Amino acid sequence: MGRYLVNIWESVSTMLIGLGITGKHLLRAKNGNVTLQYPEEKWPRPERNIGFDHQDYNVIRSRLVVDINDCTGCKKCERACPVGCISVEALKVPKGTDLGVTSNDTIKRLLVTRHDIDMSECMYCNLCTFPCPEECIYMTGGPNSHKTPIDYEFSEYDRNNLIYKFAVATQEEIDSYTIPVPVTPAPEGAKA
Amino acid sequence: MGILENKFQDNIIVAKLDQILSWARSTSPWYFQFGLACCAIEMMATAASRHDLERIGMMPRSSPRQADVMIVAGTVTMKMALRVKKLYEQMADPKYVIAMGSCATSGGPYTPHGYHVLKGVDLIIPVDVYIPGCPPRPESLIEGLIKLQEKIRHERPLTRKNVS
């Protein structure tokens, strides 16, 4: 009989202990809540410490951006890319043409006609940002957040929209710098 | 809603069956766990308590029969491509596909020299949303899923499409 009553008391008391823990969690649900309500709130940067200053290193591997006004068309980023997702085309302009200077006071000598970055192929290794002599290609956020705010959510319905075209040279501009080659008909029997 | 609008009390919503269907579909797209590589870790992290995916009504299912959305997370090798196709065909309509990460979108790091990797999962199955990143952050994945929900919400499953 005693054992029977002890069993009843144990079942009731342990149930109350469990309910108490649930109630405690309910009361401090606002403080102990770890869930990030994503579209409303975001993490500005990861909270973990990676060992050196966050201002010097972009922890979040985000979108690549080119300041095309600073780009000299040296193609160093294209060569550095291990994936080959950057494609740069530059046009040689006639001597004496003023294309302006970059923010590092380097005189631009090539007209960048194409600077495409396929972000769907990019593997966010940051290798293209180091060789750039003008520091015009960089990842958004981190130490560059004063230039471009962080942007790592850019999913698309179409794969082609992930190819970012940065070149701003218009077709008329390209045509004006291209020296028109007089078309002469190839002589008969000549090899092309 | 034409003539029926504002004819009832405030707590009665009048909508077309079309809209209700697409709304219901958009708010509970259960996804098929299809982790193939490192993106799967991020997908697991997204489903965990920090970025709770069930907030937006998404629940992981392990069977293609029970799933609406297939999240292709990771590198699709040529050998796996056959299975991807088969599993996609086993899913019940309406079905949606999300290409998560660079590898599933376009081959990613394997694009120049990957002899064994499918260059984009959209070569074998239709993809609705492409999420860039290598791997994408959980926030990026949730943003892509919200984009997919928007796409489903604008669908009209009962409206006959004009076939010209």
Short mmCIF file of C-alpha atoms in Angstrom, two decimals:
data_model
loop_
_atom_site.label_atom_id
_atom_site.label_comp_id
_atom_site.label_asym_id
_atom_site.label_seq_id
_atom_site.Cartn_x
_atom_site.Cartn_y
_atom_site.Cartn_z
CA MET A 1 0.00 0.00 0.00
CA GLY A 2 2.82 2.39 0.90
CA ARG A 3 4.64 1.59 -2.30
CA TYR A 4 1.47 2.36 -4.23
CA LEU A 5 1.09 5.83 -2.71
CA VAL A 6 4.79 6.57 -3.21
CA ASN A 7 4.43 5.70 -6.88
CA ILE A 8 1.51 8.11 -7.22
CA TRP A 9 3.41 10.86 -5.44
CA GLU A 10 6.49 10.30 -7.59
CA SER A 11 4.53 10.49 -10.81
CA VAL A 12 2.80 13.70 -9.74
CA SER A 13 5.96 15.35 -8.42
CA THR A 14 8.11 14.53 -11.43
CA MET A 15 5.37 15.80 -13.71
CA LEU A 16 5.34 19.05 -11.76
CA ILE A 17 9.12 19.36 -12.06
CA GLY A 18 8.88 18.94 -15.81
CA LEU A 19 6.06 21.43 -16.06
CA GLY A 20 8.06 23.85 -13.94
CA ILE A 21 10.97 23.72 -16.37
CA THR A 22 8.57 24.32 -19.26
CA GLY A 23 7.05 27.24 -17.41
CA LYS A 24 10.46 28.75 -16.69
CA HIS A 25 11.34 28.58 -20.36
CA LEU A 26 8.00 30.13 -21.19
CA LEU A 27 8.66 33.04 -18.86
CA ARG A 28 12.09 33.82 -20.25
CA ALA A 29 11.16 33.05 -23.82
CA LYS A 30 12.11 36.55 -24.92
CA ASN A 31 15.60 36.43 -23.39
CA GLY A 32 16.51 32.85 -24.10
CA ASN A 33 15.20 32.85 -27.65
CA VAL A 34 17.99 32.05 -30.08
CA THR A 35 15.95 32.17 -33.26
CA LEU A 36 16.83 34.97 -35.61
CA GLN A 37 13.66 36.42 -37.09
CA TYR A 38 15.39 36.63 -40.42
CA PRO A 39 13.60 39.02 -42.74
CA GLU A 40 13.08 41.50 -39.92
CA GLU A 41 16.45 41.21 -38.20
CA LYS A 42 19.81 40.26 -39.57
CA TRP A 43 23.23 39.60 -38.22
CA PRO A 44 25.49 42.45 -39.19
CA ARG A 45 28.46 40.08 -39.11
CA PRO A 46 29.17 36.70 -37.52
CA GLU A 47 29.59 36.87 -33.80
CA ARG A 48 32.49 34.48 -33.73
CA ASN A 49 35.99 35.85 -33.44
CA ILE A 50 38.27 34.62 -36.17
CA GLY A 51 41.43 35.82 -34.52
CA PHE A 52 42.09 39.15 -36.18
CA ASP A 53 40.29 42.37 -36.63
CA HIS A 54 37.02 42.27 -38.46
CA GLN A 55 37.69 45.66 -39.98
CA ASP A 56 40.65 44.27 -41.91
CA TYR A 57 39.05 41.17 -43.23
CA ASN A 58 35.70 40.48 -44.75
CA VAL A 59 34.34 37.56 -42.78
CA ILE A 60 31.16 37.33 -44.76
CA ARG A 61 31.98 36.17 -48.25
CA SER A 62 29.62 38.42 -50.10
CA ARG A 63 29.02 39.76 -53.58
CA LEU A 64 31.88 41.07 -55.70
CA VAL A 65 31.67 44.68 -56.75
CA VAL A 66 33.81 46.64 -59.19
CA ASP A 67 34.23 50.38 -59.03
CA ILE A 68 34.41 50.63 -62.79
CA ASN A 69 35.59 54.25 -62.67
CA ASP A 70 38.77 53.09 -60.98
CA CYS A 71 39.35 50.09 -63.22
CA THR A 72 42.32 50.36 -65.56
CA GLY A 73 41.61 47.17 -67.44
CA CYS A 74 44.81 45.42 -66.39
CA LYS A 75 43.04 42.03 -66.27
CA LYS A 76 44.90 40.98 -63.14
CA CYS A 77 41.66 39.89 -61.50
CA GLU A 78 40.74 37.84 -64.54
CA ARG A 79 44.04 36.00 -64.40
CA ALA A 80 43.83 35.48 -60.66
CA CYS A 81 40.37 33.94 -60.74
CA PRO A 82 40.73 30.17 -60.31
CA VAL A 83 37.24 29.59 -61.65
CA GLY A 84 37.31 31.94 -64.59
CA CYS A 85 34.14 33.75 -63.71
CA ILE A 86 35.57 37.22 -64.40
CA SER A 87 35.89 38.30 -68.00
CA VAL A 88 37.45 41.63 -68.82
CA GLU A 89 37.88 43.16 -72.23
CA ALA A 90 39.80 46.38 -72.68
CA LEU A 91 40.19 48.53 -75.77
CA LYS A 92 43.36 50.33 -76.69
CA VAL A 93 42.57 53.95 -77.35
CA PRO A 94 44.58 56.25 -79.63
CA LYS A 95 47.47 58.13 -78.08
CA GLY A 96 46.59 61.38 -76.42
CA THR A 97 43.05 60.36 -75.50
CA ASP A 98 42.11 61.43 -72.02
CA LEU A 99 40.24 58.70 -70.16
CA GLY A 100 40.67 60.33 -66.78
CA VAL A 101 42.48 59.14 -63.70
CA THR A 102 41.56 56.68 -60.99
CA SER A 103 41.24 57.57 -57.34
CA ASN A 104 44.86 56.46 -56.88
CA ASP A 105 45.91 59.04 -59.54
CA THR A 106 46.80 56.40 -62.09
CA ILE A 107 46.21 57.54 -65.64
CA LYS A 108 43.80 55.20 -67.38
CA ARG A 109 45.11 54.05 -70.75
CA LEU A 110 42.62 51.36 -71.67
CA LEU A 111 38.89 51.64 -72.12
CA VAL A 112 37.14 48.81 -70.28
CA THR A 113 34.48 47.62 -72.66
CA ARG A 114 33.45 44.58 -70.71
CA HIS A 115 33.77 43.60 -67.07
CA ASP A 116 31.44 40.72 -66.33
CA ILE A 117 31.46 38.70 -63.15
CA ASP A 118 29.42 35.52 -63.11
CA MET A 119 28.43 35.30 -59.48
CA SER A 120 26.88 31.88 -60.06
CA GLU A 121 30.34 30.45 -60.70
CA CYS A 122 32.21 32.53 -58.15
CA MET A 123 33.52 30.56 -55.21
CA TYR A 124 34.12 33.64 -53.04
CA CYS A 125 37.82 32.99 -52.50
CA ASN A 126 38.71 36.69 -52.56
CA LEU A 127 41.77 35.97 -54.72
CA CYS A 128 40.83 38.59 -57.30
CA THR A 129 40.77 41.41 -54.77
CA PHE A 130 44.41 41.12 -53.76
CA PRO A 131 46.22 41.67 -57.08
CA CYS A 132 44.09 44.67 -58.06
CA PRO A 133 46.46 47.65 -58.15
CA GLU A 134 43.64 50.18 -57.81
CA GLU A 135 41.68 48.19 -55.21
CA CYS A 136 38.58 48.65 -57.29
CA ILE A 137 37.33 45.06 -57.11
CA TYR A 138 36.24 44.04 -53.67
CA MET A 139 33.59 42.16 -51.75
CA THR A 140 30.80 44.15 -50.24
CA GLY A 141 30.67 44.75 -46.53
CA GLY A 142 33.42 44.31 -43.97
CA PRO A 143 36.20 46.84 -44.46
CA ASN A 144 34.48 48.09 -47.62
CA SER A 145 31.08 48.69 -46.08
CA HIS A 146 31.55 52.45 -46.38
CA LYS A 147 31.75 52.00 -50.16
CA THR A 148 29.06 49.35 -50.66
CA PRO A 149 26.87 47.96 -47.90
CA ILE A 150 26.90 44.24 -47.27
CA ASP A 151 24.91 42.19 -49.75
CA TYR A 152 24.84 38.44 -49.65
CA GLU A 153 21.23 37.76 -50.51
CA PHE A 154 20.81 38.05 -54.22
CA SER A 155 19.04 34.92 -55.35
CA GLU A 156 17.44 35.09 -58.76
CA TYR A 157 14.75 33.35 -60.77
CA ASP A 158 16.98 33.31 -63.82
CA ARG A 159 20.56 32.14 -63.91
CA ASN A 160 21.59 34.81 -66.39
CA ASN A 161 20.67 37.55 -63.92
CA LEU A 162 23.54 36.41 -61.75
CA ILE A 163 26.02 37.65 -64.35
CA TYR A 164 26.86 41.15 -63.19
CA LYS A 165 27.93 43.54 -65.92
CA PHE A 166 29.97 46.40 -64.57
CA ALA A 167 31.29 48.04 -67.74
CA VAL A 168 29.66 51.37 -68.46
CA ALA A 169 31.26 52.18 -71.83
CA THR A 170 28.55 52.76 -74.38
CA GLN A 171 28.67 51.42 -77.91
CA GLU A 172 29.11 54.92 -79.35
CA GLU A 173 32.08 55.47 -77.08
CA ILE A 174 33.64 52.22 -78.20
CA ASP A 175 32.98 53.05 -81.84
CA SER A 176 34.50 56.52 -81.49
CA TYR A 177 37.77 55.08 -80.19
CA THR A 178 37.93 52.28 -82.68
CA ILE A 179 40.00 53.35 -85.66
CA PRO A 180 37.96 52.53 -88.72
CA VAL A 181 39.92 50.11 -90.84
CA PRO A 182 39.32 50.72 -94.54
CA VAL A 183 37.84 47.60 -95.96
CA THR A 184 39.79 46.46 -98.95
CA PRO A 185 38.70 43.43 -100.87
CA ALA A 186 41.16 40.61 -100.51
CA PRO A 187 43.02 39.90 -103.67
CA GLU A 188 42.11 36.83 -105.59
CA GLY A 189 43.75 33.64 -104.40
CA ALA A 190 45.13 35.21 -101.22
CA LYS A 191 44.93 33.22 -98.06
CA ALA A 192 42.61 34.64 -95.47
CA MET B 1 -13.19 40.56 -56.02
CA GLY B 2 -15.85 42.50 -57.84
CA ILE B 3 -19.41 42.33 -56.49
CA LEU B 4 -18.67 40.30 -53.37
CA GLU B 5 -16.15 42.73 -52.02
CA ASN B 6 -17.08 44.61 -48.85
CA LYS B 7 -20.44 42.83 -48.68
CA PHE B 8 -19.54 40.93 -45.52
CA GLN B 9 -18.22 41.69 -42.08
CA ASP B 10 -14.59 42.61 -41.61
CA ASN B 11 -13.58 39.18 -40.41
CA ILE B 12 -14.73 37.43 -43.58
CA ILE B 13 -12.29 37.35 -46.45
CA VAL B 14 -13.56 36.68 -49.92
CA ALA B 15 -11.07 35.26 -52.37
CA LYS B 16 -10.95 33.12 -55.43
CA LEU B 17 -10.24 29.43 -54.96
CA ASP B 18 -7.27 30.00 -57.20
CA GLN B 19 -5.74 32.48 -54.83
CA ILE B 20 -6.47 30.40 -51.77
CA LEU B 21 -4.84 27.38 -53.37
CA SER B 22 -1.69 29.24 -54.27
CA TRP B 23 -1.62 30.88 -50.83
CA ALA B 24 -1.92 27.50 -49.14
CA ARG B 25 0.79 26.06 -51.31
CA SER B 26 3.12 28.96 -50.69
CA THR B 27 2.86 28.89 -46.93
CA SER B 28 3.80 25.25 -46.46
CA PRO B 29 6.31 24.09 -49.03
CA TRP B 30 7.86 21.06 -47.42
CA TYR B 31 11.30 20.57 -48.74
CA PHE B 32 13.13 17.47 -49.72
CA GLN B 33 16.46 17.17 -47.99
CA PHE B 34 18.85 16.68 -50.81
CA GLY B 35 22.23 17.51 -49.40
CA LEU B 36 25.04 16.45 -51.67
CA ALA B 37 28.05 18.38 -50.44
CA CYS B 38 29.07 21.20 -48.15
CA CYS B 39 25.90 23.19 -48.87
CA ALA B 40 24.03 20.50 -46.96
CA ILE B 41 25.68 21.70 -43.76
CA GLU B 42 24.26 25.16 -44.32
CA MET B 43 20.87 23.65 -45.13
CA MET B 44 20.95 21.76 -41.83
CA ALA B 45 21.95 24.93 -40.03
CA THR B 46 19.03 26.72 -41.64
CA ALA B 47 16.62 24.10 -40.39
CA ALA B 48 18.08 24.26 -36.88
CA SER B 49 16.88 26.54 -34.14
CA ARG B 50 18.98 29.60 -34.97
CA HIS B 51 17.41 30.16 -38.37
CA ASP B 52 14.23 28.24 -37.82
CA LEU B 53 12.87 27.24 -41.20
CA GLU B 54 9.56 26.15 -39.74
CA ARG B 55 8.87 29.80 -39.04
CA ILE B 56 8.05 30.14 -42.70
CA GLY B 57 6.30 26.79 -42.88
CA MET B 58 9.07 24.71 -44.35
CA MET B 59 9.63 21.29 -42.94
CA PRO B 60 12.28 18.79 -43.95
CA ARG B 61 11.01 15.58 -45.46
CA SER B 62 13.18 12.64 -46.31
CA SER B 63 10.98 11.14 -48.96
CA PRO B 64 10.38 12.69 -52.37
CA ARG B 65 6.75 11.58 -52.25
CA GLN B 66 6.02 13.89 -49.35
CA ALA B 67 7.97 16.90 -50.56
CA ASP B 68 7.04 19.94 -52.60
CA VAL B 69 10.39 21.64 -52.92
CA MET B 70 13.66 19.99 -53.75
CA ILE B 71 16.68 21.87 -52.47
CA VAL B 72 19.58 20.63 -54.52
CA ALA B 73 22.37 21.52 -52.12
CA GLY B 74 25.77 20.70 -53.42
CA THR B 75 27.81 19.36 -56.27
CA VAL B 76 25.84 17.23 -58.69
CA THR B 77 28.22 14.70 -60.14
CA MET B 78 27.44 12.89 -63.34
CA LYS B 79 26.71 9.73 -61.40
CA MET B 80 24.37 11.56 -59.04
CA ALA B 81 22.63 13.39 -61.88
CA LEU B 82 20.68 10.27 -62.81
CA ARG B 83 19.46 9.98 -59.24
CA VAL B 84 18.54 13.66 -59.11
CA LYS B 85 16.41 13.23 -62.17
CA LYS B 86 14.80 10.08 -60.80
CA LEU B 87 14.05 11.65 -57.44
CA TYR B 88 12.60 14.71 -59.13
CA GLU B 89 10.29 12.53 -61.13
CA GLN B 90 9.17 10.76 -57.97
CA MET B 91 7.96 14.01 -56.43
CA ALA B 92 4.29 14.78 -56.65
CA ASP B 93 3.05 17.84 -58.51
CA PRO B 94 3.27 20.78 -57.83
CA LYS B 95 7.01 20.53 -57.44
CA TYR B 96 9.66 23.16 -57.29
CA VAL B 97 13.42 23.03 -57.39
CA ILE B 98 15.93 25.30 -55.72
CA ALA B 99 19.53 25.26 -56.88
CA MET B 100 21.51 26.13 -53.81
CA GLY B 101 25.09 27.22 -54.15
CA SER B 102 27.48 27.68 -57.01
CA CYS B 103 27.89 24.01 -57.82
CA ALA B 104 24.22 23.31 -58.31
CA THR B 105 23.72 26.57 -60.18
CA SER B 106 26.47 26.34 -62.76
CA GLY B 107 29.15 23.91 -61.68
CA GLY B 108 30.87 26.52 -59.58
CA PRO B 109 34.52 25.81 -58.88
CA TYR B 110 34.30 22.76 -61.11
CA THR B 111 33.31 24.78 -64.16
CA PRO B 112 36.69 24.93 -65.93
CA HIS B 113 38.11 21.51 -65.16
CA GLY B 114 35.35 19.43 -63.61
CA TYR B 115 35.07 16.46 -65.91
CA HIS B 116 32.78 14.68 -63.47
CA VAL B 117 30.41 17.46 -62.46
CA LEU B 118 27.15 18.46 -64.04
CA LYS B 119 27.44 22.11 -65.04
CA GLY B 120 24.28 23.30 -63.42
CA VAL B 121 21.36 21.23 -62.26
CA ASP B 122 19.08 23.14 -64.64
CA LEU B 123 20.46 21.01 -67.46
CA ILE B 124 18.35 18.08 -66.27
CA ILE B 125 15.49 19.52 -64.19
CA PRO B 126 13.75 22.91 -64.26
CA VAL B 127 14.99 25.20 -61.52
CA ASP B 128 12.84 27.91 -59.95
CA VAL B 129 15.25 29.86 -57.77
CA TYR B 130 19.03 30.07 -57.96
CA ILE B 131 20.78 30.91 -54.72
CA PRO B 132 24.37 32.08 -55.17
CA GLY B 133 27.02 31.50 -52.56
CA CYS B 134 29.69 28.93 -51.93
CA PRO B 135 28.04 27.84 -49.73
CA PRO B 136 25.25 30.38 -49.20
CA ARG B 137 24.69 31.69 -45.73
CA PRO B 138 21.50 30.47 -44.04
CA GLU B 139 20.08 33.95 -44.51
CA SER B 140 20.66 33.69 -48.24
CA LEU B 141 18.86 30.36 -48.31
CA ILE B 142 15.89 31.76 -46.41
CA GLU B 143 15.79 34.73 -48.76
CA GLY B 144 15.72 32.37 -51.72
CA LEU B 145 12.95 30.35 -50.12
CA ILE B 146 10.93 33.50 -49.47
CA LYS B 147 11.44 34.38 -53.13
CA LEU B 148 10.14 30.95 -54.08
CA GLN B 149 7.12 31.47 -51.84
CA GLU B 150 6.43 34.74 -53.63
CA LYS B 151 6.62 32.93 -56.94
CA ILE B 152 4.19 30.25 -55.77
CA ARG B 153 1.85 32.90 -54.40
CA HIS B 154 1.61 34.55 -57.79
CA GLU B 155 0.78 31.29 -59.51
CA ARG B 156 -2.82 30.61 -60.49
CA PRO B 157 -3.16 26.81 -60.59
CA LEU B 158 -6.80 26.73 -61.67
CA THR B 159 -6.67 29.42 -64.29
CA ARG B 160 -6.40 28.06 -67.77
CA LYS B 161 -3.35 29.37 -69.50
CA ASN B 162 -3.79 30.93 -72.88
CA VAL B 163 -2.27 28.50 -75.29
CA SER B 164 -1.67 30.25 -78.54
#
